[in-house]
mmCIF file of C-alpha atoms in Angstrom:
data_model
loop_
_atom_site.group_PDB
_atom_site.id
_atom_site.type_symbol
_atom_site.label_atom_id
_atom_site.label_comp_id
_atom_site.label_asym_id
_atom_site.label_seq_id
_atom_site.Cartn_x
_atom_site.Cartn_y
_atom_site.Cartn_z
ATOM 1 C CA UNK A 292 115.747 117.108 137.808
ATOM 2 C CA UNK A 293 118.753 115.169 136.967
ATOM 3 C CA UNK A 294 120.145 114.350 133.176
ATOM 4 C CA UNK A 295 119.434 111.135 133.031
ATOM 5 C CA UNK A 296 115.729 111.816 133.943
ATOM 6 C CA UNK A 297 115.498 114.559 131.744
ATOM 7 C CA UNK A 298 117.037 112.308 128.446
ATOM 8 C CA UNK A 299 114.019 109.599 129.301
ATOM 9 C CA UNK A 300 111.068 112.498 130.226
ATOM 10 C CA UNK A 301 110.630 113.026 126.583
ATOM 11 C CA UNK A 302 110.952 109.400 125.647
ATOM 12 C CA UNK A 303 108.319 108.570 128.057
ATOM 13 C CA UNK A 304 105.890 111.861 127.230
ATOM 14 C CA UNK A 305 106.116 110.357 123.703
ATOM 15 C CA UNK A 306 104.938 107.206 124.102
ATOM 16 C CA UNK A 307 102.602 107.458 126.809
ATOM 17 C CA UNK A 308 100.625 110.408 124.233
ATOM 18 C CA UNK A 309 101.219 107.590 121.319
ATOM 19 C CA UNK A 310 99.756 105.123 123.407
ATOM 20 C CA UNK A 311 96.651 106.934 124.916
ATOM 21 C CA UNK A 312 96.110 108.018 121.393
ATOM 22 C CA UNK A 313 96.213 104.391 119.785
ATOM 23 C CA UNK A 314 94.178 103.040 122.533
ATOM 24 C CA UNK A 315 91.057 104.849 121.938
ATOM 25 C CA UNK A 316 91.532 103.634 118.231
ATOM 26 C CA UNK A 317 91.786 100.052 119.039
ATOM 27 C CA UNK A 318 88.849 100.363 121.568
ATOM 28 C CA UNK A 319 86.709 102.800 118.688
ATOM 29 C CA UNK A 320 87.620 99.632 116.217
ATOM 30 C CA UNK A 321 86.726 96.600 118.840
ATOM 31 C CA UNK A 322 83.342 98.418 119.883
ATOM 32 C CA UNK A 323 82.882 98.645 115.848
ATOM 33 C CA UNK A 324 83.330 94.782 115.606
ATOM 34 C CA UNK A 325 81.314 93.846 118.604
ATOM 35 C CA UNK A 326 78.564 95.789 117.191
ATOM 36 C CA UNK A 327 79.163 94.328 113.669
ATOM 37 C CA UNK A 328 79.316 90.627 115.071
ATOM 38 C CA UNK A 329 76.067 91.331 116.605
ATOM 39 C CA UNK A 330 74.470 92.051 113.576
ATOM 40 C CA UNK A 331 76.232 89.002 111.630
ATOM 41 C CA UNK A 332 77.791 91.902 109.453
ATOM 42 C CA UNK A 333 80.780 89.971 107.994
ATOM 43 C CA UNK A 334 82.659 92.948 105.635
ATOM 44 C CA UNK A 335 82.036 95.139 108.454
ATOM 45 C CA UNK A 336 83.965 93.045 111.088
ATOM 46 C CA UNK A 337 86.650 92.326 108.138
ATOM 47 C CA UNK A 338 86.772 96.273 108.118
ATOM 48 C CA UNK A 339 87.382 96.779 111.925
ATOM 49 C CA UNK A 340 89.980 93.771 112.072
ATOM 50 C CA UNK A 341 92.016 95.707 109.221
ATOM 51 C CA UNK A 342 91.620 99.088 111.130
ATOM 52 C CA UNK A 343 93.041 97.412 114.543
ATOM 53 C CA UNK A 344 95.628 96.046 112.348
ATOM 54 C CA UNK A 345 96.684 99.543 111.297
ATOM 55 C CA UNK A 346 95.871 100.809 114.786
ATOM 56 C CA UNK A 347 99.015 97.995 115.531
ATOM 57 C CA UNK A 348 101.600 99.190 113.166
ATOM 58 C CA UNK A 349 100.979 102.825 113.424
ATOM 59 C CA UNK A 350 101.356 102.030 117.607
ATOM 60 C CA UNK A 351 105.226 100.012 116.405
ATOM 61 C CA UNK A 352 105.881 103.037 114.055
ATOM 62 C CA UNK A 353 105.561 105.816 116.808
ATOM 63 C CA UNK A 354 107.697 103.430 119.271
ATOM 64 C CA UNK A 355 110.342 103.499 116.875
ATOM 65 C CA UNK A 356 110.590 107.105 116.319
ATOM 66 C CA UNK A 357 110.240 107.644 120.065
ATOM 67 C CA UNK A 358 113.422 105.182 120.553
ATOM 68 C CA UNK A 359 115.069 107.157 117.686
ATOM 69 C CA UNK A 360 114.461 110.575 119.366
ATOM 70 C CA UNK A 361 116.174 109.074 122.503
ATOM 71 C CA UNK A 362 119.232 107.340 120.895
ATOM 72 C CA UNK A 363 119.647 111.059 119.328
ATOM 73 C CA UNK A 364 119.251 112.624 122.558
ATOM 74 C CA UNK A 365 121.906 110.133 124.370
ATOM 75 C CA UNK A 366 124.139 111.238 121.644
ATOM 76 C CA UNK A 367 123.610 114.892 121.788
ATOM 77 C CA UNK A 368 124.686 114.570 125.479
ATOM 78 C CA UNK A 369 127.969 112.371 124.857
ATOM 79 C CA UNK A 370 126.241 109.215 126.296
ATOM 80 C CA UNK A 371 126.180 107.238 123.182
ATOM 81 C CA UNK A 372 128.531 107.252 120.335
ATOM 82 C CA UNK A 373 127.003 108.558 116.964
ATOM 83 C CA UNK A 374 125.147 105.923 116.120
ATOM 84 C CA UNK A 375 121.616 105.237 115.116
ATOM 85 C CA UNK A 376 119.632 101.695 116.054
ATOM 86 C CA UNK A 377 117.314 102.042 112.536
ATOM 87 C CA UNK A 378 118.629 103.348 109.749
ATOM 88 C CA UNK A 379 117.414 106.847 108.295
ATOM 89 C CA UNK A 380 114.933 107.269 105.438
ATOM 90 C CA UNK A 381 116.223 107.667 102.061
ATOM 91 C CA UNK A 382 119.344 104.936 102.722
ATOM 92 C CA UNK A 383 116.717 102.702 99.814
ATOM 93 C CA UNK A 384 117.827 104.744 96.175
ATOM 94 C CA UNK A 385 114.870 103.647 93.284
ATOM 95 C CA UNK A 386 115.395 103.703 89.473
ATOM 96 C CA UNK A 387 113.899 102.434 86.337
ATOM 97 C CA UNK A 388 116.868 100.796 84.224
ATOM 98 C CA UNK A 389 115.426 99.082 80.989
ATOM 99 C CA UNK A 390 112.240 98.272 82.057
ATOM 100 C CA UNK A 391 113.262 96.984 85.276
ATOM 101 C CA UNK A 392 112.491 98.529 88.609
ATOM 102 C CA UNK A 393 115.406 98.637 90.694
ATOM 103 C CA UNK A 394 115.995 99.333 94.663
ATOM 104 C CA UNK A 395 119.507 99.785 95.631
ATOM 105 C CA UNK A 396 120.286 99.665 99.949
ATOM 106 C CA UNK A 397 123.140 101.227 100.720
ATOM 107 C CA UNK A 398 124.093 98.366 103.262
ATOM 108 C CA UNK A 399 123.750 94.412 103.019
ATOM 109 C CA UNK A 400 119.692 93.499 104.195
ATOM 110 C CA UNK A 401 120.040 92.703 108.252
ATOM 111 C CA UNK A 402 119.305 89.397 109.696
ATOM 112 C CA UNK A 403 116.224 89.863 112.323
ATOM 113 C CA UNK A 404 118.225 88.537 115.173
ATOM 114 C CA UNK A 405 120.204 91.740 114.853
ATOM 115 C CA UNK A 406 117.237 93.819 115.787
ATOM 116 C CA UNK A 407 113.678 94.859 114.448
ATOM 117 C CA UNK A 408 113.685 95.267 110.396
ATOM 118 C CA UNK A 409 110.222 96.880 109.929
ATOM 119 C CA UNK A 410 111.663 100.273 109.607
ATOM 120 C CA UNK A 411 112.125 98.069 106.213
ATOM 121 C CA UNK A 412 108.983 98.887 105.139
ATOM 122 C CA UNK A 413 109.151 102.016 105.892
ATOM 123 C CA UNK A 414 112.545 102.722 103.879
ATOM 124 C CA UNK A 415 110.862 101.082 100.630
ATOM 125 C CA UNK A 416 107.398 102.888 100.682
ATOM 126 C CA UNK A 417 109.035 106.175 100.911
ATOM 127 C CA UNK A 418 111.548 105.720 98.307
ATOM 128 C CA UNK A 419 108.781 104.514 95.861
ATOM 129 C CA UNK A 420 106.428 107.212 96.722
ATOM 130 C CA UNK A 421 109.194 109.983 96.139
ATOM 131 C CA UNK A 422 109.926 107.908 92.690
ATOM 132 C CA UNK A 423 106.572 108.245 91.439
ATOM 133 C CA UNK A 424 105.642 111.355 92.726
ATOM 134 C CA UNK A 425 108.998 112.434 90.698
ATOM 135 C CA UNK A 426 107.989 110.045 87.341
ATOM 136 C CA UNK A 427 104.584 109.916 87.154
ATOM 137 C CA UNK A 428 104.645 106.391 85.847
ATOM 138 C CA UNK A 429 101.518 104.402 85.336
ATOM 139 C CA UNK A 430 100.393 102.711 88.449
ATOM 140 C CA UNK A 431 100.789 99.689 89.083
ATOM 141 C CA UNK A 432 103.894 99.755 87.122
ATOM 142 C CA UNK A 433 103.561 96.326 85.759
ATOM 143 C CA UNK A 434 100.249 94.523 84.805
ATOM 144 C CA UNK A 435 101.961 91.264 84.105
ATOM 145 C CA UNK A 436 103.413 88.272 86.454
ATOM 146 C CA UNK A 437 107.080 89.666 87.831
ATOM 147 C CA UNK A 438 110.161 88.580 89.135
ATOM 148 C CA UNK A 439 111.277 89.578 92.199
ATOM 149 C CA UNK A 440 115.098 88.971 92.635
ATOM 150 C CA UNK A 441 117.354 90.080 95.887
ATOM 151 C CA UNK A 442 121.264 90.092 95.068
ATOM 152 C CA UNK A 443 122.832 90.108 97.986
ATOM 153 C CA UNK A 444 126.244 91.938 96.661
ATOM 154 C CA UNK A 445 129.780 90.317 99.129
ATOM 155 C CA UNK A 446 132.865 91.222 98.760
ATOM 156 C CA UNK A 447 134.833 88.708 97.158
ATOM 157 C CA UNK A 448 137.356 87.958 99.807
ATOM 158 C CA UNK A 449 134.529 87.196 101.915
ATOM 159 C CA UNK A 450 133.156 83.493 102.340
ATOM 160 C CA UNK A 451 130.014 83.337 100.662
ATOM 161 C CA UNK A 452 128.179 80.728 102.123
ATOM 162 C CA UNK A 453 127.972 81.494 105.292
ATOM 163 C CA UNK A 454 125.616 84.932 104.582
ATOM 164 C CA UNK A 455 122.913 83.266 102.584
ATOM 165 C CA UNK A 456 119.799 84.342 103.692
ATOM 166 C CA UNK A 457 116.556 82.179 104.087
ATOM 167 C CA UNK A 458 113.810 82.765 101.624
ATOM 168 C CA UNK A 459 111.489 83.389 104.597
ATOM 169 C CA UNK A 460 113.010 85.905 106.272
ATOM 170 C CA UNK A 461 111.070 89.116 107.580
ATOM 171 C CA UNK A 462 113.094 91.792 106.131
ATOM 172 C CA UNK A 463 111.786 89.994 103.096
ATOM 173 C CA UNK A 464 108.565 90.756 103.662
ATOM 174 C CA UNK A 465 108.997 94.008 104.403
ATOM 175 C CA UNK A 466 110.405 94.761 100.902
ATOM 176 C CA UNK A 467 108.209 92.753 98.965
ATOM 177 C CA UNK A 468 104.984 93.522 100.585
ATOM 178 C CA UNK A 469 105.474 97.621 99.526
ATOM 179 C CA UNK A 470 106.372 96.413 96.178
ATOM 180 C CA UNK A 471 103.197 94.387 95.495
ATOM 181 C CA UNK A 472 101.374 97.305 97.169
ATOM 182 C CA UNK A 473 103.023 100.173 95.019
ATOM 183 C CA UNK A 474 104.438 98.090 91.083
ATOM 184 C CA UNK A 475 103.046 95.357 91.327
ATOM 185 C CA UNK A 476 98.897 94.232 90.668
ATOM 186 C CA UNK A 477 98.960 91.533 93.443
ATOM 187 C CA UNK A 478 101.295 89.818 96.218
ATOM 188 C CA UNK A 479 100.233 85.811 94.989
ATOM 189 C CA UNK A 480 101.951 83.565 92.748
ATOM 190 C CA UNK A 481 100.184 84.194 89.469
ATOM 191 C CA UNK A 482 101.444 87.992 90.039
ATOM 192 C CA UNK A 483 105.060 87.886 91.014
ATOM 193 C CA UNK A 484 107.920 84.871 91.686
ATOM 194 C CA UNK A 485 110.743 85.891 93.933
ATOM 195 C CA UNK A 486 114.342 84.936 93.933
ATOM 196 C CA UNK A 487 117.777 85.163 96.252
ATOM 197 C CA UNK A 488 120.784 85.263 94.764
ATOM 198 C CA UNK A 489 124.502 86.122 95.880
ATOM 199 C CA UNK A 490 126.223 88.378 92.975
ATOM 200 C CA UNK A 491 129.987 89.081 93.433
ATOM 201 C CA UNK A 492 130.805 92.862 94.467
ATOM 202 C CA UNK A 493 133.615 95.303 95.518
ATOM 203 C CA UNK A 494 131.293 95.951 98.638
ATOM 204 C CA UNK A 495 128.555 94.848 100.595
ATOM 205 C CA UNK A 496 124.824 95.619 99.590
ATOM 206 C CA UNK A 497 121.524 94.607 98.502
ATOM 207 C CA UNK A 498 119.806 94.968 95.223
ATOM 208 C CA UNK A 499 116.512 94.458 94.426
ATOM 209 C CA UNK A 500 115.279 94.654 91.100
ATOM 210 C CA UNK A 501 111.471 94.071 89.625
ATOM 211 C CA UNK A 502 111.581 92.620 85.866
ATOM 212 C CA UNK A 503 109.061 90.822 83.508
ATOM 213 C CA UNK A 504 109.335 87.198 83.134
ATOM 214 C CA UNK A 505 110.652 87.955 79.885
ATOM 215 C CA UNK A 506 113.441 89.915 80.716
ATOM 216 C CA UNK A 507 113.791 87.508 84.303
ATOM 217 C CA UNK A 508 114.307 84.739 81.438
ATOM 218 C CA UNK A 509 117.838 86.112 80.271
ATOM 219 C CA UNK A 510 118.797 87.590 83.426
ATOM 220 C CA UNK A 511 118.641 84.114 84.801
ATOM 221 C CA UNK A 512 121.259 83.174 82.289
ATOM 222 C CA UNK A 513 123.500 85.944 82.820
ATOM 223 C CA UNK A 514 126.598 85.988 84.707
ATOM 224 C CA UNK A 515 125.122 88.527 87.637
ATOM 225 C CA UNK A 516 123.392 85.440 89.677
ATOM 226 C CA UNK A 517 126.322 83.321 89.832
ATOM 227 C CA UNK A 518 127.856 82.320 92.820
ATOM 228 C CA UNK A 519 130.592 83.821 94.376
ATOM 229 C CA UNK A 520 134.200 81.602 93.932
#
């Protein structure tokens, strides 16, 4: 057998086991709902659409540690420089600073046409697990509407403008959907607002931080939203 089939035999062992395994879920799941629609059983076919849901992302999730485990074996063998395509966990840092909840990345949020972001999600969920595994705080951590706010950190020599994100983005998503799961008491408007801001820096990174409306209130009218010059 030559290298190059030998770097790709895992790769491929890997996900063909990931999907044979994830197939017989989705099929257990759609049996489920057939049965279930048969029987006019509503919750129950709600049940077996959220299953094949998780059936989904649990199928993306092994994909992207498969393509991980490749990238780090074209490394090992000189192929590749040392570089990873999704970053690592534990690059997402979580503290509690005067009652706010704040998420520090150690690089500025990607723009989806750079590449898949859901490893996002990932990044976030284990960070705030870790945090209150190591706090013990009161969960959800707030049980009153929230402010959501992204500063996107530039260096100042750097045109500003030009790396605004749009409030819809995915990567977004990613982060704010693990919040509302894990600090938060719901994901709609009457539980959290959200907010995108650039904030003038030494370095490029993203913030996010998690505050009360009360505390958003003079944070809004502080001099760490303003605009770059």
């Amino acid at each position: 057998m030559n290298l190059d089939a030998k770097l790709t035999k895992g790769f491929r062992h890997r996900v063909a086991e990931s999907s044979r395994k994830r197939a017989l879920q989705l099929d257990k799941a759609v049996r489920r709902m057939d049965t279930a629609i048969g029987f006019e059983q509503r919750e129950a076919v709600y049940e077996a659409l959220s299953d094949l849901a998780k059936c989904v992302e649990a199928l993306g999730k092994d994909l992207r540690e498969a393509s991980v485990l490749l990238c780090q074996d074209l490394q090992n063998t000189g192929f590749m420089p040392p570089e990873i395509p999704y970053p690592a966990g534990g690059e997402a840092e979580v503290a509690w600073v005067d009652g706010c909840l704040c998420l520090t990345f150690s690089e500025m949020l990607p723009y989806p046409v750079s590449g898949p972001v859901y490893y996002l999600h990932e990044q976030v969920e284990q960070a705030l697990e870790a945090f209150i595994r190591e706090y013990e705080p009161p969960v959800p951590l707030y049980d009153e509407r929230c402010a959501v706010v992204f500063l996107h950190h530039y260096e100042s020599s750097r045109q500003a403008l030009r790396h605004l994100r749009d409030y819809d983005n995915v990567e977004h998503r990613c982060i704010t959907n693990v919040i509302a799961s894990k600090a938060l008491w719901g994901d709609n408007p009457r539980c959290m607002i959200q907010m995108d801001v650039l904030a003038p820096g030494d370095h490029n990174y993203t913030e996010v931080r998690v505050m009360p409306l009360s505390k958003f209130q003079e944070f809004a009218m502080s001099e760490e939203i303003g605009y770059l010059p």
